[in-house]
Coordinates of C-alpha atoms and ligand atoms in Angstrom, one line a residue:
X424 CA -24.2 -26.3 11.6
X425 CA -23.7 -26.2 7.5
X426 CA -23.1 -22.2 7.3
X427 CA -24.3 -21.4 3.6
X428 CA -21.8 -18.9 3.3
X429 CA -22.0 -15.8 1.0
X430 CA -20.7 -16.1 -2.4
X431 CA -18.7 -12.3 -1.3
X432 CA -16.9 -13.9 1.0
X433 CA -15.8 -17.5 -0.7
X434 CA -14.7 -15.3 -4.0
X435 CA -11.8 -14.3 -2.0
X436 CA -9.1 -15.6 0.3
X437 CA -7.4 -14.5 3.3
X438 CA -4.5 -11.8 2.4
X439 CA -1.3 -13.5 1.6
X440 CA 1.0 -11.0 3.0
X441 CA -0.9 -11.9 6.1
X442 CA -1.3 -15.4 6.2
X443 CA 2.8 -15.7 5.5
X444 CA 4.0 -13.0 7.9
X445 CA 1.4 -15.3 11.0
X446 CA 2.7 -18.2 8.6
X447 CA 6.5 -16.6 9.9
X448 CA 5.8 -15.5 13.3
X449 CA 4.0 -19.4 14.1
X450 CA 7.6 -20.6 13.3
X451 CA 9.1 -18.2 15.7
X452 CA 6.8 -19.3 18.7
X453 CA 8.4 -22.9 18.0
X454 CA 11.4 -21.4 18.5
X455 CA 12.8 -21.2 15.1
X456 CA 14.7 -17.8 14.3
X457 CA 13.2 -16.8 11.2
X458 CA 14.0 -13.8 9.4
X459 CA 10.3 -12.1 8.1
X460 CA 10.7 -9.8 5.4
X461 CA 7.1 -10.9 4.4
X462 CA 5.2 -8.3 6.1
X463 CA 5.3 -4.4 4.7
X464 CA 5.7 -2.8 7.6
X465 CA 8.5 -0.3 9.4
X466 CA 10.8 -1.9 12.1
X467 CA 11.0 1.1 13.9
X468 CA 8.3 2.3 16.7
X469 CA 6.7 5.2 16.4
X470 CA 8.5 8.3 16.9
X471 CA 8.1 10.1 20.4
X472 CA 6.2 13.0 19.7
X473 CA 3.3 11.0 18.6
X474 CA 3.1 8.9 20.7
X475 CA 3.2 11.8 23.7
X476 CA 0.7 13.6 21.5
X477 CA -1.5 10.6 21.9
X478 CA -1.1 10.0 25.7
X479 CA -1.8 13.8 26.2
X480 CA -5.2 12.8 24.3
X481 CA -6.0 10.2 26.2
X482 CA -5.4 12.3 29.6
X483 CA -7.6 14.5 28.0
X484 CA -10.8 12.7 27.8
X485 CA -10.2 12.2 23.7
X486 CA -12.1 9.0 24.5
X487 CA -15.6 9.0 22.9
X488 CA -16.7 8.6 18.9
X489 CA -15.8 11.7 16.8
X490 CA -17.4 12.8 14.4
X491 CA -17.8 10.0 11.7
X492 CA -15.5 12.2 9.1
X493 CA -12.9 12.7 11.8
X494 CA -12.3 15.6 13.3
X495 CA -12.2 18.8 12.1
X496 CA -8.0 19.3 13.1
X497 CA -7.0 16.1 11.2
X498 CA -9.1 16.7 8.6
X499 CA -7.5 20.3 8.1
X500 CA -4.2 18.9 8.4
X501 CA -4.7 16.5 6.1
X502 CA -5.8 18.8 3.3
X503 CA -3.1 21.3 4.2
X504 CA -0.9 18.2 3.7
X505 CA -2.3 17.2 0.2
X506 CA -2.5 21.0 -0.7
X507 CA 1.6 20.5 -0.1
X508 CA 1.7 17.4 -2.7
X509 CA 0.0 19.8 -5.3
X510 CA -3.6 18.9 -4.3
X511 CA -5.0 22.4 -3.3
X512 CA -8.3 21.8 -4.4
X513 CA -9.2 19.3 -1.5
X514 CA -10.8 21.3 1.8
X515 CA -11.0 19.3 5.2
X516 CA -15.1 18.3 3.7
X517 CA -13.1 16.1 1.0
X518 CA -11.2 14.0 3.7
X519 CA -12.8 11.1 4.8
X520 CA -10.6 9.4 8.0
X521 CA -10.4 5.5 8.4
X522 CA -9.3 3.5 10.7
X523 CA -6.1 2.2 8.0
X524 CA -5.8 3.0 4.7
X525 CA -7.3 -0.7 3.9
X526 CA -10.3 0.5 5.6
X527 CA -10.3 3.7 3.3
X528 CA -9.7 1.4 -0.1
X529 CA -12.8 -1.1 0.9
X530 CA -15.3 2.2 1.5
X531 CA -14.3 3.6 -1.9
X532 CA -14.3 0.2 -3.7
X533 CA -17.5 -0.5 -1.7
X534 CA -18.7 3.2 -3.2
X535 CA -17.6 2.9 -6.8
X536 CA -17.9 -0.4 -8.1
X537 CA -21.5 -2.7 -8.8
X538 CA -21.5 -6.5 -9.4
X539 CA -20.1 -7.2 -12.8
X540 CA -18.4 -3.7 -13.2
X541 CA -14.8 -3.7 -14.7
X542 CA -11.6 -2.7 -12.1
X543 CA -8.5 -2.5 -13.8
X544 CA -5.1 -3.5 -11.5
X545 CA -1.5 -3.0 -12.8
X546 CA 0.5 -6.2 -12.4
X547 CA 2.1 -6.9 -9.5
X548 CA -0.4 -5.1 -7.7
X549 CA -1.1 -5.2 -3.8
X550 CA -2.9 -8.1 -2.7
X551 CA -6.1 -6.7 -1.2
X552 CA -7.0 -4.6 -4.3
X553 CA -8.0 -8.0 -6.3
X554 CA -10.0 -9.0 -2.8
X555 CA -11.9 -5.6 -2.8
X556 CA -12.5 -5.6 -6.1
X557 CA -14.2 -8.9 -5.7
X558 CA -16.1 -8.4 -2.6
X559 CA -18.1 -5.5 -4.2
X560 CA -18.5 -7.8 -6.8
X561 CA -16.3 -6.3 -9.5
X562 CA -14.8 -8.2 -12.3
X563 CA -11.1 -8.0 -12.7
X564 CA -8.9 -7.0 -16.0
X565 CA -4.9 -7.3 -15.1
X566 CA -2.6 -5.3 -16.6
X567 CA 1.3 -6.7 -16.8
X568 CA 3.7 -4.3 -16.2
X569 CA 6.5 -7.3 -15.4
X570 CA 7.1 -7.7 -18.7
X571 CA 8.4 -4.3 -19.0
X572 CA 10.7 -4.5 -15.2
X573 CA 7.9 -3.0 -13.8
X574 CA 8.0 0.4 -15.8
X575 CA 4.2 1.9 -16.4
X576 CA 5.6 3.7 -19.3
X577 CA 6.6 0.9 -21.3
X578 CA 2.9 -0.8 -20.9
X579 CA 0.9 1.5 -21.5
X580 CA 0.0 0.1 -25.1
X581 CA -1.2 -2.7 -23.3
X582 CA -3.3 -0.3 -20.2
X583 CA -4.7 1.6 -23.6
X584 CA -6.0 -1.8 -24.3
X585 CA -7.5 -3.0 -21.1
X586 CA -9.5 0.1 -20.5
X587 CA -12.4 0.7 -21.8
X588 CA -16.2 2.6 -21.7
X589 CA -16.9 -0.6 -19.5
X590 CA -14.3 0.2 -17.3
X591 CA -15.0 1.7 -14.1
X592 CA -12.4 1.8 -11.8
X593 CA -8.4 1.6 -12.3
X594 CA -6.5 1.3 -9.1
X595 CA -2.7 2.9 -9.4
X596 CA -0.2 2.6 -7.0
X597 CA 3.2 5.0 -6.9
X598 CA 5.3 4.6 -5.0
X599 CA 4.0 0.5 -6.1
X600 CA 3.5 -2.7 -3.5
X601 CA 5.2 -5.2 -4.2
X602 CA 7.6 -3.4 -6.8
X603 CA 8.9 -0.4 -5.1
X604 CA 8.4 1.2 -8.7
X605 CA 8.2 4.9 -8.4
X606 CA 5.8 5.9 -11.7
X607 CA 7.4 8.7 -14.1
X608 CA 5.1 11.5 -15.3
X609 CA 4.7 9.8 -18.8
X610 CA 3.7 7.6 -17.5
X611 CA 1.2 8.9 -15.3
X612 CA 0.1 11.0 -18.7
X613 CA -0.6 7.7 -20.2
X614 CA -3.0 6.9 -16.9
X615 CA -4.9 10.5 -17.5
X616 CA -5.1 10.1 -20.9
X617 CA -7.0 6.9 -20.8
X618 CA -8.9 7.6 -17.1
X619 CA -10.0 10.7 -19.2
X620 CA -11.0 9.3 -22.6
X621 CA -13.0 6.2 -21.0
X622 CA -14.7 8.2 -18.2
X623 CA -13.2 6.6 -15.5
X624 CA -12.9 6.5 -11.8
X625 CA -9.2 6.3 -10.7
X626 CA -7.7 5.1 -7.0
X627 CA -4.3 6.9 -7.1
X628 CA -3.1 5.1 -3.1
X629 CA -0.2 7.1 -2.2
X630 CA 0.5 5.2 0.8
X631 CA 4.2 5.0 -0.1
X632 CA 4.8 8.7 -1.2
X633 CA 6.8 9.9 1.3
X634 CA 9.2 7.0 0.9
X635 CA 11.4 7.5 -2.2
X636 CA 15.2 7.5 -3.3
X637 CA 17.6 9.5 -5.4
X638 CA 15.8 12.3 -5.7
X639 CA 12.7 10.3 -7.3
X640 CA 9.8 11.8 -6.6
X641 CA 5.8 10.4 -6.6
X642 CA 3.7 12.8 -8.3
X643 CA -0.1 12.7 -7.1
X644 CA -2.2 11.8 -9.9
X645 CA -5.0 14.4 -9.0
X646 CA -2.7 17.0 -9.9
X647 CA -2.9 16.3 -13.4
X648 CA -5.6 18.1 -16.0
X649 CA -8.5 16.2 -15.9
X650 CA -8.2 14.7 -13.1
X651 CA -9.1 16.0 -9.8
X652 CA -12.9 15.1 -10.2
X653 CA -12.1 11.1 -11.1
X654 CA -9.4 10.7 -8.6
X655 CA -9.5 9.4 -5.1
X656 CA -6.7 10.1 -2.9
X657 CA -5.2 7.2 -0.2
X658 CA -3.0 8.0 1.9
X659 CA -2.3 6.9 5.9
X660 CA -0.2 7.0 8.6
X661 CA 1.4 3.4 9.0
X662 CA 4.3 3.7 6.0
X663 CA 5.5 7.2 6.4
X664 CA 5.0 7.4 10.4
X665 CA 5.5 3.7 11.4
X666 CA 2.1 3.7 13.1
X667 CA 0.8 0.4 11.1
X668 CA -1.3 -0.8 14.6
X669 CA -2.4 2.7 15.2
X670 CA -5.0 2.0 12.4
X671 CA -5.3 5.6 10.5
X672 CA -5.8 6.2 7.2
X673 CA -7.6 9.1 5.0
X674 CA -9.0 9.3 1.4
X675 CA -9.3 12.3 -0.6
X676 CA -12.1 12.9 -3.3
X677 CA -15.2 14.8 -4.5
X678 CA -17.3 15.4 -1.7
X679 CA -20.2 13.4 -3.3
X680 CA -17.7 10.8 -3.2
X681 CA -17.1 11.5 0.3
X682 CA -21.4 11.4 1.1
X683 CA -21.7 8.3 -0.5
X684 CA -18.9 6.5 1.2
X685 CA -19.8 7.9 4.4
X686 CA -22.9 5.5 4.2
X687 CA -20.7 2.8 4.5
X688 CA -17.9 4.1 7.0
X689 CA -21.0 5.3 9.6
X690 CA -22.3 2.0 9.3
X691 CA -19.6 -0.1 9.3
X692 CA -16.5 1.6 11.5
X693 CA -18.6 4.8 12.7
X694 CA -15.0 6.7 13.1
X695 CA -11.2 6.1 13.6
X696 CA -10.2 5.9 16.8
X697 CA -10.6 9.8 18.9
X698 CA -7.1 9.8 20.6
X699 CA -5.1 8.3 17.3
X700 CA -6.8 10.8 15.1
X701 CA -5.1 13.6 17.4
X702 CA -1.6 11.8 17.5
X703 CA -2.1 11.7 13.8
X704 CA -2.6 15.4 13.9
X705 CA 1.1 16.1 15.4
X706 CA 1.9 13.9 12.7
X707 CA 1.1 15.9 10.5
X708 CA 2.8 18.8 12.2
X709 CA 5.3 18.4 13.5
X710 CA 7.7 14.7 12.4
X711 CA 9.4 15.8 9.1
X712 CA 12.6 14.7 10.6
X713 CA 11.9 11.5 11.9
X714 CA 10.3 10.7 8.4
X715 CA 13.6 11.5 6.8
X716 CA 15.9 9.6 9.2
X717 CA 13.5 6.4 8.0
X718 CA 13.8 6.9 4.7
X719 CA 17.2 7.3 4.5
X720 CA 17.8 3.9 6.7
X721 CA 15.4 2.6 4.1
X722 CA 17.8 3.6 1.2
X723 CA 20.6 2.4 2.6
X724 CA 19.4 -1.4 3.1
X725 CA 17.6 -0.9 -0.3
X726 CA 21.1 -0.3 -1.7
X727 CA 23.1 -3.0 0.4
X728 CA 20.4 -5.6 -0.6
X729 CA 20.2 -5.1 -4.5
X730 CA 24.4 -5.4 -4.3
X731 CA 24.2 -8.7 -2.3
X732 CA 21.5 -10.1 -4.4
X733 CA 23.0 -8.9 -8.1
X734 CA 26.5 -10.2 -6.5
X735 CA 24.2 -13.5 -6.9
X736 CA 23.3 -13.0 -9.8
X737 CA 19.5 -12.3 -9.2
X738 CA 17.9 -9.9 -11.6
X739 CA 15.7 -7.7 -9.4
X740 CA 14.9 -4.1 -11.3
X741 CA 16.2 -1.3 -8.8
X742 CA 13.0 0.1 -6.9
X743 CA 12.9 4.0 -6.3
X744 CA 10.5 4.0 -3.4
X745 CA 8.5 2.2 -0.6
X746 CA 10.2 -0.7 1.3
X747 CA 9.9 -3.7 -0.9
X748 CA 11.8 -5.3 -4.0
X749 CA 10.5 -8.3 -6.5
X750 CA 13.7 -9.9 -7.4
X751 CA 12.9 -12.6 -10.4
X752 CA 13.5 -16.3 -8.1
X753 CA 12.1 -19.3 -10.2
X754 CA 9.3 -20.1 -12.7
X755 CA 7.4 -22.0 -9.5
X756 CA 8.0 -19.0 -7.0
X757 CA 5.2 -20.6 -4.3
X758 CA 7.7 -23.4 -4.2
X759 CA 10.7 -21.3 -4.1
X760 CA 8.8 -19.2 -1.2
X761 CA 8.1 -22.5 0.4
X762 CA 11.1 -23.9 0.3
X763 CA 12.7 -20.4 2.0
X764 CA 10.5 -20.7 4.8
X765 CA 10.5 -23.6 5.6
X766 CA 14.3 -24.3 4.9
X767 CA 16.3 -21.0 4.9
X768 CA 13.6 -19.8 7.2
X769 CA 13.5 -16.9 5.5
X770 CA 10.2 -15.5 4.9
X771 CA 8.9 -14.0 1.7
X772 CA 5.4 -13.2 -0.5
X773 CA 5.2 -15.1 -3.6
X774 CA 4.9 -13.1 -7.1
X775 CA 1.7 -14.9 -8.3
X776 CA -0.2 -13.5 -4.6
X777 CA 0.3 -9.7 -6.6
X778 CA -0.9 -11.2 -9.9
X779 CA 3.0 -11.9 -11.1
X780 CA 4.3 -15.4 -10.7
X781 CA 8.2 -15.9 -11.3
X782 CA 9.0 -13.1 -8.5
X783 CA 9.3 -12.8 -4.7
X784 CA 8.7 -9.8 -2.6
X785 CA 11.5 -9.0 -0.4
X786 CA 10.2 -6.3 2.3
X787 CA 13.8 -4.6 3.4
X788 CA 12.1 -3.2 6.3
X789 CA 14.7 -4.9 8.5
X790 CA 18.2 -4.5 10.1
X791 CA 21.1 -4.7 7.4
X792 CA 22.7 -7.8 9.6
X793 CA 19.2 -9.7 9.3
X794 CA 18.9 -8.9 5.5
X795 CA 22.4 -9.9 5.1
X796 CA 21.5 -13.4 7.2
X797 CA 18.3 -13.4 4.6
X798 CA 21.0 -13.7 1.7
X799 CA 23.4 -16.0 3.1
X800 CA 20.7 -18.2 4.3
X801 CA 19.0 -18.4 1.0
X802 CA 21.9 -18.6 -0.7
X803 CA 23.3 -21.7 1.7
X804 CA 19.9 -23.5 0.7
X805 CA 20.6 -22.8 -3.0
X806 CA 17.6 -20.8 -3.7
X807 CA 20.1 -18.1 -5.1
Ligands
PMP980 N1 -2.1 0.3 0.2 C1 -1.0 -0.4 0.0 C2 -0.4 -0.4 -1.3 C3 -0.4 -1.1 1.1 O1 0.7 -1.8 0.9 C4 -1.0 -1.0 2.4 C5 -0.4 -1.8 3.5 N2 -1.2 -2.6 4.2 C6 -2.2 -0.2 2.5 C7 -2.7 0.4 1.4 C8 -3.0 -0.1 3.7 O2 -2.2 0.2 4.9 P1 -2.9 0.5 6.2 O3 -4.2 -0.1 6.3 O4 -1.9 0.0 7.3 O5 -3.0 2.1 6.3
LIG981 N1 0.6 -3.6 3.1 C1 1.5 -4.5 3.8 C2 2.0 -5.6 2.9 O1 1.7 -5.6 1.8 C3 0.8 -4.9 5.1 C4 0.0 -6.2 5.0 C5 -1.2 -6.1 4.3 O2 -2.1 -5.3 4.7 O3 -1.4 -6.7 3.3 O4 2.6 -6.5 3.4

């Protein structure tokens, strides 16, 4: 059979964080010890009250489709949670629950943009964002923050410049994938300003919030003047709670916002999962503490890798939040990425996959004794 496949789906290709982390574990089912710092995602399991908040579900029939918003408990959790960062004006009728974040981004990219309408991204930015874009059929205008070791402030000149009346969506990420950049509220200013001047829809994905250091904190963009009717809030429960396979996710927005996507979640997922929506509930409630004790592991490999990797003499601007760290590596960094696979057996995400060639993403979501085997490795194959 010749499929004539849609033009949607051959714009794009498969996520590179992906493909290298199945790339990574492929390697391990040969029996090759490889260290993956490719994938973003939280070595630890779950913490215990979740997961017994879940099983209690289950025993208790939480089995069947929910409502296709999810239900009412999350939902007011979640906007008790968002009226916490700042964001009292969202009630549980503004929460839409996904199954993942990703699934939340896709409905409100799916939502906002037409063919041939403008989405701005700030260089490096996530992967999928440039793939969503696409698959609604937006056009893409890039914005290079790399230039500037990743500070927002510094390029806003240049985001004045990219956006425009034709703009319609700007997608901004703090705490930032693949950075770790933690935006200052300048710079967020400069965002409102030109979100608010050019009429424009803004994705503030928040995913990383919860995870910052030294004090930095990730101000919601929503809570500044102007903004709460153009901003869509992302947030989910695999960063914060390490509950990436538990698949739940939330956006935030002005409930014709939520109507519209809610076309395309009822049709598409129906609802997140019953008995995760009620683990994600005690979540909510009741795992401050475990949070904490993540983040500060987080810090401390964050910290113990920038010293091994400046001892080196790599340049890598010091991230303030999320898990993740772009040290410059070489001009051909797909080669350099290669080349640590395959021969250090170390596995990374090129820069160019986020829009910023030159760089590697390091995810530090990994023991101290692996990351320091990462260094040595790397450094034994001369790629340091
Ligand atoms: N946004 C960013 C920036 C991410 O890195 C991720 C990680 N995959 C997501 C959204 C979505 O995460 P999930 O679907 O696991 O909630
Ligand atoms: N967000 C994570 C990452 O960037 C998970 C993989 C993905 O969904 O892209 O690695």
């Amino acid at each position: 059979m010749n499929f004539d496949f849609a033009d949607r789906v051959e714009r794009v290709s498969p996520s590179a964080t992906l493909a290298i982390s199945n790339k990574a574990s492929a390697l391990e089912a040969e029996g090759v010890d490889v260290v993956d710092l490719s994938v973003g995602e939280p070595d630890f399991d779950t913490p215990q009250n979740i997961k017994d908040a879940a099983e209690r579900a289950l025993e208790d029939g939480k089995t069947g489709y929910t409502t296709s918003q999810g239900i009412p408990q999350l939902r007011e959790a979640i906007a008790d949670k968002l009226a916490g960062d700042g964001l009292d004006f969202y009630g549980p009728e503004n929460v839409m629950v996904t199954p993942g974040g990703k699934q939340a981004l896709y409905e409100v990219f799916q939502t906002i943009v037409d063919d041939g309408d403008e989405v701005v991204l700030l260089d490096p930015a996530w992967v999928s964002y440039e793939a969503m874009a696409k698959l609604a059929g937006g056009r893409l205008t890039r914005v290079d923050t790399a230039q500037y070791d990743f500070r927002l402030e510094d390029a806003l000149g240049d985001l004045t410049d990219a956006v425009t009346d034709d703009t319609e969506l700007l997608v901004v990420n703090s705490p930032a994938n693949p950075t770790g950049a933690v935006y200052s509220e300048t710079a967020l200013e400069g965002v409102r300003d030109v979100a608010v001047k050019h009429d424009v829809t803004v994705i503030s994905d928040e995913i990383y919030k919860e995870i910052t250091y030294d004090g930095a904190a990730a101000t919601s963009l929503g809570t500044f003047a102007g903004m709460q009717d153009r901003t869509v809030t992302l947030n989910g429960f695999s960063k914060a709670y390490a509950m990436t396979g538990w698949r739940l996710g939330y956006f935030a927005a002005p409930e014709e916002v939520v109507d519209q996507a809610g076309k395309v979640h009822s049709h598409s997922v129906s609802c997140a999962v019953n008995f995760v929506q009620h683990a994600g509930v005690e979540a909510l409630e009741n795992t401050d503490d475990a949070v904490v004790e993540m983040r500060d592991a987080f810090a401390e490999r964050r910290d113990m890798l920038i010293d091994l990797l400046r001892n080196h003499g790599v340049t890598v601007p010091e991230p303030q939040g999320a898990f993740y760290m772009m040290p410059a590596v070489a001009d051909d960094d797909q080669a350099w990425c290669e080349q640590a696979i395959e021969d250090a057996h170390v596995a990374t995400v090129p820069g160019s996959a986020f829009g910023s060639p030159g760089y590697a993403r390091i995810s530090y979501a990994n023991s101290k004794d692996r990351l320091r085997e990462a260094v040595a490795r790397l450094d034994d194959e001369g790629l340091l």
